[in-house]
Coordinates of C-alpha atoms in Angstrom, one line a residue:
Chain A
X21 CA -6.2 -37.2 16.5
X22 CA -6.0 -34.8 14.2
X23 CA -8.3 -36.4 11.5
X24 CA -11.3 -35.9 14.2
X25 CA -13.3 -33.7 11.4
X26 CA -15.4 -32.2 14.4
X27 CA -16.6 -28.2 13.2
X28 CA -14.9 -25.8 14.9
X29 CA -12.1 -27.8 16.4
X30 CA -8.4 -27.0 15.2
X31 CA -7.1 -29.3 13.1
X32 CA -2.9 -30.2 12.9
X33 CA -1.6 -28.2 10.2
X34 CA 1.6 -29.7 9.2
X35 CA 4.4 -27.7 8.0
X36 CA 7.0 -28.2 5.7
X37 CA 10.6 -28.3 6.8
X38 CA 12.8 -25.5 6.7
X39 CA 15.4 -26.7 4.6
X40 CA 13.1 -29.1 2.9
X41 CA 13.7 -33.0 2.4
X42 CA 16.7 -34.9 2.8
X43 CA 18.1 -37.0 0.2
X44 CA 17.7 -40.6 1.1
X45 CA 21.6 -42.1 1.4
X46 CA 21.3 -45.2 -0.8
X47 CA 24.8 -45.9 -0.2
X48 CA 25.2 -45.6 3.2
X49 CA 28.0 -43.6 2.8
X50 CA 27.1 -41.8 6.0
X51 CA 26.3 -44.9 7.8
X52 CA 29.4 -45.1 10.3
X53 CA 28.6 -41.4 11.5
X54 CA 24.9 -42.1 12.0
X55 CA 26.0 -45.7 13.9
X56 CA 28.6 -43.6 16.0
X57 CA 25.7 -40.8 17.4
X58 CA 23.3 -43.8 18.3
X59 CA 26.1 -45.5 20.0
X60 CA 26.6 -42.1 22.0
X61 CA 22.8 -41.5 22.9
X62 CA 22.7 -45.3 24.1
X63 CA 25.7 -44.8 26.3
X64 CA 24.1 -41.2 28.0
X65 CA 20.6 -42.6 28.3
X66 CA 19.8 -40.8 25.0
X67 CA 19.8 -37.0 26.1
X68 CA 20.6 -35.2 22.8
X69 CA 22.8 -32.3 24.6
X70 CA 25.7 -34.8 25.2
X71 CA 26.0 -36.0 21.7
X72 CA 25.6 -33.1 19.6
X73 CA 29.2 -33.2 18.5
X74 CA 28.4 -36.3 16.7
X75 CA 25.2 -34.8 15.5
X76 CA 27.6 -32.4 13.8
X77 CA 29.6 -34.4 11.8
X78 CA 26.8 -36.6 11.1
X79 CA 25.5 -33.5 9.4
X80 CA 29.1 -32.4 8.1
X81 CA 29.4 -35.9 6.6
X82 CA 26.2 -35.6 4.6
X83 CA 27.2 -32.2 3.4
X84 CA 30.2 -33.3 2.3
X85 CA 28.5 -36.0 0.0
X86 CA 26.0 -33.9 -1.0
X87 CA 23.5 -35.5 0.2
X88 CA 22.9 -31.9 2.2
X89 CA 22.8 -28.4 0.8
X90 CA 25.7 -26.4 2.5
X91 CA 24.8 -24.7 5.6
X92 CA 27.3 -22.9 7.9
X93 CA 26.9 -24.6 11.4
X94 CA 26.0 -21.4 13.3
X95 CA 22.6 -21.7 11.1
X96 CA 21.5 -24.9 12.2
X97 CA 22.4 -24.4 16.0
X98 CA 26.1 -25.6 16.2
X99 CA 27.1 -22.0 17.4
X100 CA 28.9 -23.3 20.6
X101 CA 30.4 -26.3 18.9
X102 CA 32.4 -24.2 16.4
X103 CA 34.2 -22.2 18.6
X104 CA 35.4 -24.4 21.4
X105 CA 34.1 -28.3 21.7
X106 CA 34.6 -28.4 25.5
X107 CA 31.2 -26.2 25.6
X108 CA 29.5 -28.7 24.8
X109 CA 30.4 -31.0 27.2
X110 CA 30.3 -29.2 30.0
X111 CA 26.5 -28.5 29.3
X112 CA 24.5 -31.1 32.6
Chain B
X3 CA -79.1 -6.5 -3.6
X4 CA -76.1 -4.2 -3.6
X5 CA -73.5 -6.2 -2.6
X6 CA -74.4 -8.6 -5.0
X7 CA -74.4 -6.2 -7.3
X8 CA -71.1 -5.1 -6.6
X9 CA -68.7 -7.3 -7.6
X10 CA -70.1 -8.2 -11.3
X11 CA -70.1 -4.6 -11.6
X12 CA -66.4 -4.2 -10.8
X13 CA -64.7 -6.4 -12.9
X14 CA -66.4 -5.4 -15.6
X15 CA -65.9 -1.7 -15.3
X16 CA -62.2 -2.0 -14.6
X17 CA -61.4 -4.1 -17.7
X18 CA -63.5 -0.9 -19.8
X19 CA -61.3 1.3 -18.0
X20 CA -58.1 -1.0 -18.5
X21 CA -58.6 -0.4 -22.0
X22 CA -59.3 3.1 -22.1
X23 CA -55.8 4.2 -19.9
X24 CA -53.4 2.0 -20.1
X25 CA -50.8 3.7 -18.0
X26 CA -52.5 3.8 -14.8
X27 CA -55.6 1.1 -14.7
X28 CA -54.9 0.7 -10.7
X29 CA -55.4 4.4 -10.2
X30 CA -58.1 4.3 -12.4
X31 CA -59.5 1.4 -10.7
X32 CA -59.5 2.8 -7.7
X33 CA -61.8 5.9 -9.0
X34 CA -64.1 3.8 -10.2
X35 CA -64.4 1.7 -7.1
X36 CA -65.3 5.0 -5.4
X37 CA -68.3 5.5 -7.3
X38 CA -69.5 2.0 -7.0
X39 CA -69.7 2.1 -3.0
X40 CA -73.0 2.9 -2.2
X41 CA -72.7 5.8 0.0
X42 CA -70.8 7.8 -2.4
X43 CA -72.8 11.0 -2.8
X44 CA -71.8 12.3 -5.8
X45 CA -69.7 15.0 -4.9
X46 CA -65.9 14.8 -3.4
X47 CA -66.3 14.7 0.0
X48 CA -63.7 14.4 2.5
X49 CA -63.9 11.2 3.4
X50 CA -63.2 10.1 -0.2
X51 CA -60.6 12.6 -1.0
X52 CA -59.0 11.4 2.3
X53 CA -59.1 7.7 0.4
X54 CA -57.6 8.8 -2.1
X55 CA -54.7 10.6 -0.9
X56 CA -53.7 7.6 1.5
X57 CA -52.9 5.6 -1.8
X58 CA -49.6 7.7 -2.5
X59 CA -47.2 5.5 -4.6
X60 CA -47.9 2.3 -3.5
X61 CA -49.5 0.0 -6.8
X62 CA -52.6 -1.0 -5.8
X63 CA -54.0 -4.5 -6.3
X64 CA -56.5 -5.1 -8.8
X65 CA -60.1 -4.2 -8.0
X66 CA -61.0 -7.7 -7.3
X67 CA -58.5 -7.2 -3.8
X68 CA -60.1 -4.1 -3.0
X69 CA -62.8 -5.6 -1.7
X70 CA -61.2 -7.9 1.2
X71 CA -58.4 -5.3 1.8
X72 CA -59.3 -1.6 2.3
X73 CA -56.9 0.9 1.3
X74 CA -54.5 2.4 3.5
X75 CA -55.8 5.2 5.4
X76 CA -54.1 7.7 7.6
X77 CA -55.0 7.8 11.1
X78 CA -56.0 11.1 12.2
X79 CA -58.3 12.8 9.9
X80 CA -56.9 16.4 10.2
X81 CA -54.7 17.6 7.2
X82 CA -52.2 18.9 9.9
X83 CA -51.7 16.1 11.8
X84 CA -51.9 14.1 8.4
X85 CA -49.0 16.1 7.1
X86 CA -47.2 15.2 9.6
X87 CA -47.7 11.3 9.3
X88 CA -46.6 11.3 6.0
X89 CA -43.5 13.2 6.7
X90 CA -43.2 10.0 9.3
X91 CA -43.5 8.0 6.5
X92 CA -41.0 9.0 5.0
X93 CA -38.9 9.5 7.7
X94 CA -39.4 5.7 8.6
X95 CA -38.7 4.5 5.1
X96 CA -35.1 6.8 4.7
X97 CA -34.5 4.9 8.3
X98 CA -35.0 1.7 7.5
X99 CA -33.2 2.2 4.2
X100 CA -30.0 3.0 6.2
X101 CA -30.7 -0.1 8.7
X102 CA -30.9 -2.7 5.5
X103 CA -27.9 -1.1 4.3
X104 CA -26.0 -1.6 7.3
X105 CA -26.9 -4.9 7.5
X106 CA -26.0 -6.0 4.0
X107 CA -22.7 -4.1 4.7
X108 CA -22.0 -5.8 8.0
X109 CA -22.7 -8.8 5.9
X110 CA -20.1 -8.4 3.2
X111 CA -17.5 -7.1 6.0
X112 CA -17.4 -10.2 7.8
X113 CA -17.0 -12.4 4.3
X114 CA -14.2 -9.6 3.4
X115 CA -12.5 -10.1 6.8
X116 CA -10.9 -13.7 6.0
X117 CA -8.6 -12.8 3.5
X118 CA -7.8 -9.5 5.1
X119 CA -7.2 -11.0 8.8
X120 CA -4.7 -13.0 7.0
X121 CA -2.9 -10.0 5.2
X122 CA -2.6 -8.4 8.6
X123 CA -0.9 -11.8 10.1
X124 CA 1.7 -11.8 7.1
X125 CA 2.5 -8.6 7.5
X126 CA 2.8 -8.2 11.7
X127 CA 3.8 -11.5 12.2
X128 CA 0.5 -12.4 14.7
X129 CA -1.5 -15.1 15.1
X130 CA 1.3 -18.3 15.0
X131 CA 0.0 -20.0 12.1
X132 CA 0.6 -17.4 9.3
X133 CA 3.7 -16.3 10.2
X134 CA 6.4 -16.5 7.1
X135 CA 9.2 -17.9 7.5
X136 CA 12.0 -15.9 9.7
X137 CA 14.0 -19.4 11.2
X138 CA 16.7 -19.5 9.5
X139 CA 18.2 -16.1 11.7
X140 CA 16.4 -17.3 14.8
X141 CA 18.1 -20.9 15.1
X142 CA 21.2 -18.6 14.8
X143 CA 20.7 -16.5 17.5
X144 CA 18.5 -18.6 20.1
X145 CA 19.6 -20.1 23.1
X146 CA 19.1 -23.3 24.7
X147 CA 16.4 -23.1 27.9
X148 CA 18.4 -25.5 30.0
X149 CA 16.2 -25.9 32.7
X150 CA 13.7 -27.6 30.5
X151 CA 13.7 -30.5 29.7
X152 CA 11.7 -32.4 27.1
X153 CA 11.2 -36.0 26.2
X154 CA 10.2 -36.5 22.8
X155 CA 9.4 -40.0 21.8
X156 CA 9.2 -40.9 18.1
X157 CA 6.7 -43.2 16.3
X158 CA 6.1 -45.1 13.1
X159 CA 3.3 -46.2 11.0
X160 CA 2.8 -47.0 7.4
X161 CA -0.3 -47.3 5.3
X162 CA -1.9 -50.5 4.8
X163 CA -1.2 -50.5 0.8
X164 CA 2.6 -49.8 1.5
X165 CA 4.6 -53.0 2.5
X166 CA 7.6 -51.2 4.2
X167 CA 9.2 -51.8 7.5
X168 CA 9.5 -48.4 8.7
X169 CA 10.1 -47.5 12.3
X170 CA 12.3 -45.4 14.4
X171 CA 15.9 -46.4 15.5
X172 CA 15.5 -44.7 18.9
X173 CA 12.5 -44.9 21.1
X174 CA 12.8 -41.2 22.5
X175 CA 15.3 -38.5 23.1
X176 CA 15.5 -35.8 25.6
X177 CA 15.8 -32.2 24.2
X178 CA 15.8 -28.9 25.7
X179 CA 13.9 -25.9 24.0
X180 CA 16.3 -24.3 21.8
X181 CA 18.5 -26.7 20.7
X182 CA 19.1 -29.1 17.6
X183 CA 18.1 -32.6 17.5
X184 CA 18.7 -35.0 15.7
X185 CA 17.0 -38.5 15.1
X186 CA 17.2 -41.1 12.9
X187 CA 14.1 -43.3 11.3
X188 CA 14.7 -46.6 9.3
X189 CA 13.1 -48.2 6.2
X190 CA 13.1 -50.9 4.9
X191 CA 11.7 -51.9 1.1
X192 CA 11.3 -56.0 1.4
X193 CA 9.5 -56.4 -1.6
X194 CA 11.1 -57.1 -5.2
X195 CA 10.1 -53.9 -7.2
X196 CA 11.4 -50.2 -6.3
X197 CA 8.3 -48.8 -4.1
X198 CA 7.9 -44.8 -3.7
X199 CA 6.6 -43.4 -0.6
X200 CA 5.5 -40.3 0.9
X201 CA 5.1 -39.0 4.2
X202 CA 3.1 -36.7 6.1
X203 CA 3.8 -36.1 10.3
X204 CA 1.9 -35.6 13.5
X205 CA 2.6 -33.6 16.4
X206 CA 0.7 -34.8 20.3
X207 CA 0.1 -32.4 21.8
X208 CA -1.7 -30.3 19.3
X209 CA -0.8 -27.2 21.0
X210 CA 2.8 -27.9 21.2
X211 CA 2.6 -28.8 17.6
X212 CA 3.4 -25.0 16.6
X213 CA 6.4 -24.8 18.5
X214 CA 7.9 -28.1 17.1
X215 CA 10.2 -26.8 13.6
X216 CA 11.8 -28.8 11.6
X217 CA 15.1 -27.9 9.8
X218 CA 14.8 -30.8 7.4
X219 CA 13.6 -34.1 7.2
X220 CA 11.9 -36.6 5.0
X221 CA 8.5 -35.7 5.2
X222 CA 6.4 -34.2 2.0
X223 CA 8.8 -35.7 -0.9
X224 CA 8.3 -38.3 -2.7
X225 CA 11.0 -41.4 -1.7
X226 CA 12.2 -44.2 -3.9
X227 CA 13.5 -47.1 -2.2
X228 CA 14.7 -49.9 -4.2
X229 CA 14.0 -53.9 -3.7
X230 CA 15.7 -54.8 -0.5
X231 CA 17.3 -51.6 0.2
X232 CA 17.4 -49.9 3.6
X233 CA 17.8 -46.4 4.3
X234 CA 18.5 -44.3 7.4
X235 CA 16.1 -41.2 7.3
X236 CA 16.7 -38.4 9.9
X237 CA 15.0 -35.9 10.8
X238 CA 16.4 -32.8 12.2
X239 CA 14.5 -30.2 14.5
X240 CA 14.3 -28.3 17.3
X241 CA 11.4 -27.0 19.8
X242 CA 11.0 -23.1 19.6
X243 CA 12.7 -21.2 22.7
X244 CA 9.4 -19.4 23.2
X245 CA 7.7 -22.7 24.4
X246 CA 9.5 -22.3 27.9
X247 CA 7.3 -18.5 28.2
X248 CA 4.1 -20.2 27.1
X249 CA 1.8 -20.8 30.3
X250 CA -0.6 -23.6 28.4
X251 CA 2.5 -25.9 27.6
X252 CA 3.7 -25.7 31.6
X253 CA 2.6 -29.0 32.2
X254 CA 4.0 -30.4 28.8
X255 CA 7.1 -32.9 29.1
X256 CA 6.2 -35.2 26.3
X257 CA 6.0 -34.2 22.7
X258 CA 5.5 -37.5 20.4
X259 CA 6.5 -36.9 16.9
X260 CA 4.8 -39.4 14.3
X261 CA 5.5 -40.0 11.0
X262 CA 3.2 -42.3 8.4
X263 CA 4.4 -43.3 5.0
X264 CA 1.8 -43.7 2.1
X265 CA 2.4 -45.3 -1.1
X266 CA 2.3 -42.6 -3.9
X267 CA 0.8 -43.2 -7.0
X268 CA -0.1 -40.9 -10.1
X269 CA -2.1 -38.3 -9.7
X270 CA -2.3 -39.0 -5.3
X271 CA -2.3 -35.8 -3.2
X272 CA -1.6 -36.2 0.3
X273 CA -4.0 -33.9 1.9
X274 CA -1.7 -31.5 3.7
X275 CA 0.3 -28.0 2.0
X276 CA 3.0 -30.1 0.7
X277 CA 7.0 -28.9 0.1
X278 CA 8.1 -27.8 -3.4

């Protein structure tokens, strides 16, 4: 794909991530937050807009635990979510 | 007879006059030569004097040359008309001074351009690929495009050398442009001694590849898993708001994002602008 080396055609560039990397949770210790978001995009046929509230605290947990440099939630999209959670649900 | 004569004669006259003036041997070869044509009669005619004038600065070839190649003559034989071809001359020389100039300028503007284009971009914020960073105020402030939807599906590989299970924990997820995702990958180290990894990603389709930004993931560091251990490794991004306005990516439902792990050893660069 993008390793065709062919002159003159554009080539992936890959960037790196905003925020940069995040630490790998060797203890698990945000395990039951990641199980509960799968659980949610199983049950709604895995459209993200319904389970951003547990994509939140999935993120809140790791912050928490340092496993995530704090961020207020407006910065990485959770706008709507702060102020009132029934926004979010009411989205489809 | 005479032109046998002629060229034992010539050599040997313009080494006695090499000797004799050694600042100008051509121009002094040259005179010579015009006493050895036959048909000189002795006295400068015009003909000759003509000769000699059409040889301005140019550095003649040895004697030896003359004879194959005559000398540069003006065309007309009329000293007013002559005048006027030199001034020609001239005119053509300043001319084609300016064109080679041009050209070698033309030449060094187009090597000069590269780094400059790329100033420009910095500094405007054009041409996509050099823009500097301003996300952080833009995934405050954008909005979701709700009528579009987008299915990105998610997929795995690992280098041959690196013997981890790696592979994502959900087979796609449907995003609109604009807001957060979030998605999880697993790995798995089965081997008995603590393996590091690094990764590098891959966006399908190319062209939607520059609106796909990631707010953090696991890509471009180096990872330590130890033996046995698992990890959960997510990845959190969004699609840029302005792919909804782009007319190429109307026809573009499906993003796959891919992610390969490598082993990294000492001294291993993966071959992409890596993070910190």
């Amino acid at each position: 794909m993008s390793t065709a080396m062919n002159f003159g055609t554009k080539s992936f560039q890959p960037r790196p991530p905003d925020k940069g990397s995040f630490p790998l949770d060797h203890f698990g210790e945000c395990k039951s937050f990641k199980e509960k978001f799968m659980k949610c995009l199983r049950d709604n046929n895995f459209e993200n807009a319904l389970c951003r509230n547990q994509s939140k605290e999935y993120l809140e947990c790791r912050m928490n635990r340092q496993l995530m440099a704090q961020e207020p939630l407006e910065k990485l999209g959770f706008r709507d979510l702060i102020n009132g959670k029934s926004e979010a649900k009411n989205e489809f | 007879m005479g032109g046998l004569w002629r060229p034992r004669w010539r050599p040997i006259v313009f080494c006695g006059w090499r000797w004799s003036h050694p600042g100008s041997p051509a121009r002094a070869a040259e005179r010579v030569e015009a006493f050895l044509r036959p048909g000189w009669n002795g006295k400068g005619d015009a003909e000759w004097g003509l000769r000699w004038l059409g040889t301005w600065t140019r550095t003649s070839p040895p004697a030896r040359d003359r004879a194959v190649q005559p000398p540069r003559r003006p065309k007309s034989t009329n000293p007013f008309t002559r005048a006027q071809e030199e001034d020609w001359r001239r005119r053509n020389k300043t001319v084609l001074t300016y064109v080679v100039a041009a050209a070698v300028g033309m030449l060094g503007a187009s090597y000069a351009a590269v780094p400059l284009y790329r100033l420009y971009c910095q500094t405007t914020g054009l041409g996509g690929s050099a823009v500097a960073g301003h996300a952080s105020d833009q995934i405050e402030n954008m909005v979701p495009v709700k009528d579009r939807i987008i299915k990105v599906t998610f997929n795995a590989d690992v280098h041959a050398s690196l013997q981890w299970n790696f592979r994502p924990q959900q087979t796609e997820i449907y995003v609109v442009p604009g807001e957060t995702a979030l998605a999880f990958y697993k790995a798995k180290n089965p081997t008995d001694k603590p393996v590091i990894g690094i990764s590098t990603y891959n966006v399908v389709p190319f062209e939607a590849g520059q609106y796909f930004n990631k707010i953090q993931c696991f890509c471009f560091e180096e990872q330590r898993l130890n033996p046995q251990e698992e990890v959960d490794m997510p990845v959190f991004f969004y699609i840029d708001p302005e792919f909804a306005e782009d007319p190429k990516m109307v026809n573009v439902d499906l993003i796959t994002l891919s992610y390969t792990f490598f082993e990294a050893k000492e001294g291993y660069k993966l071959p992409v602008p890596g993070y910190n």
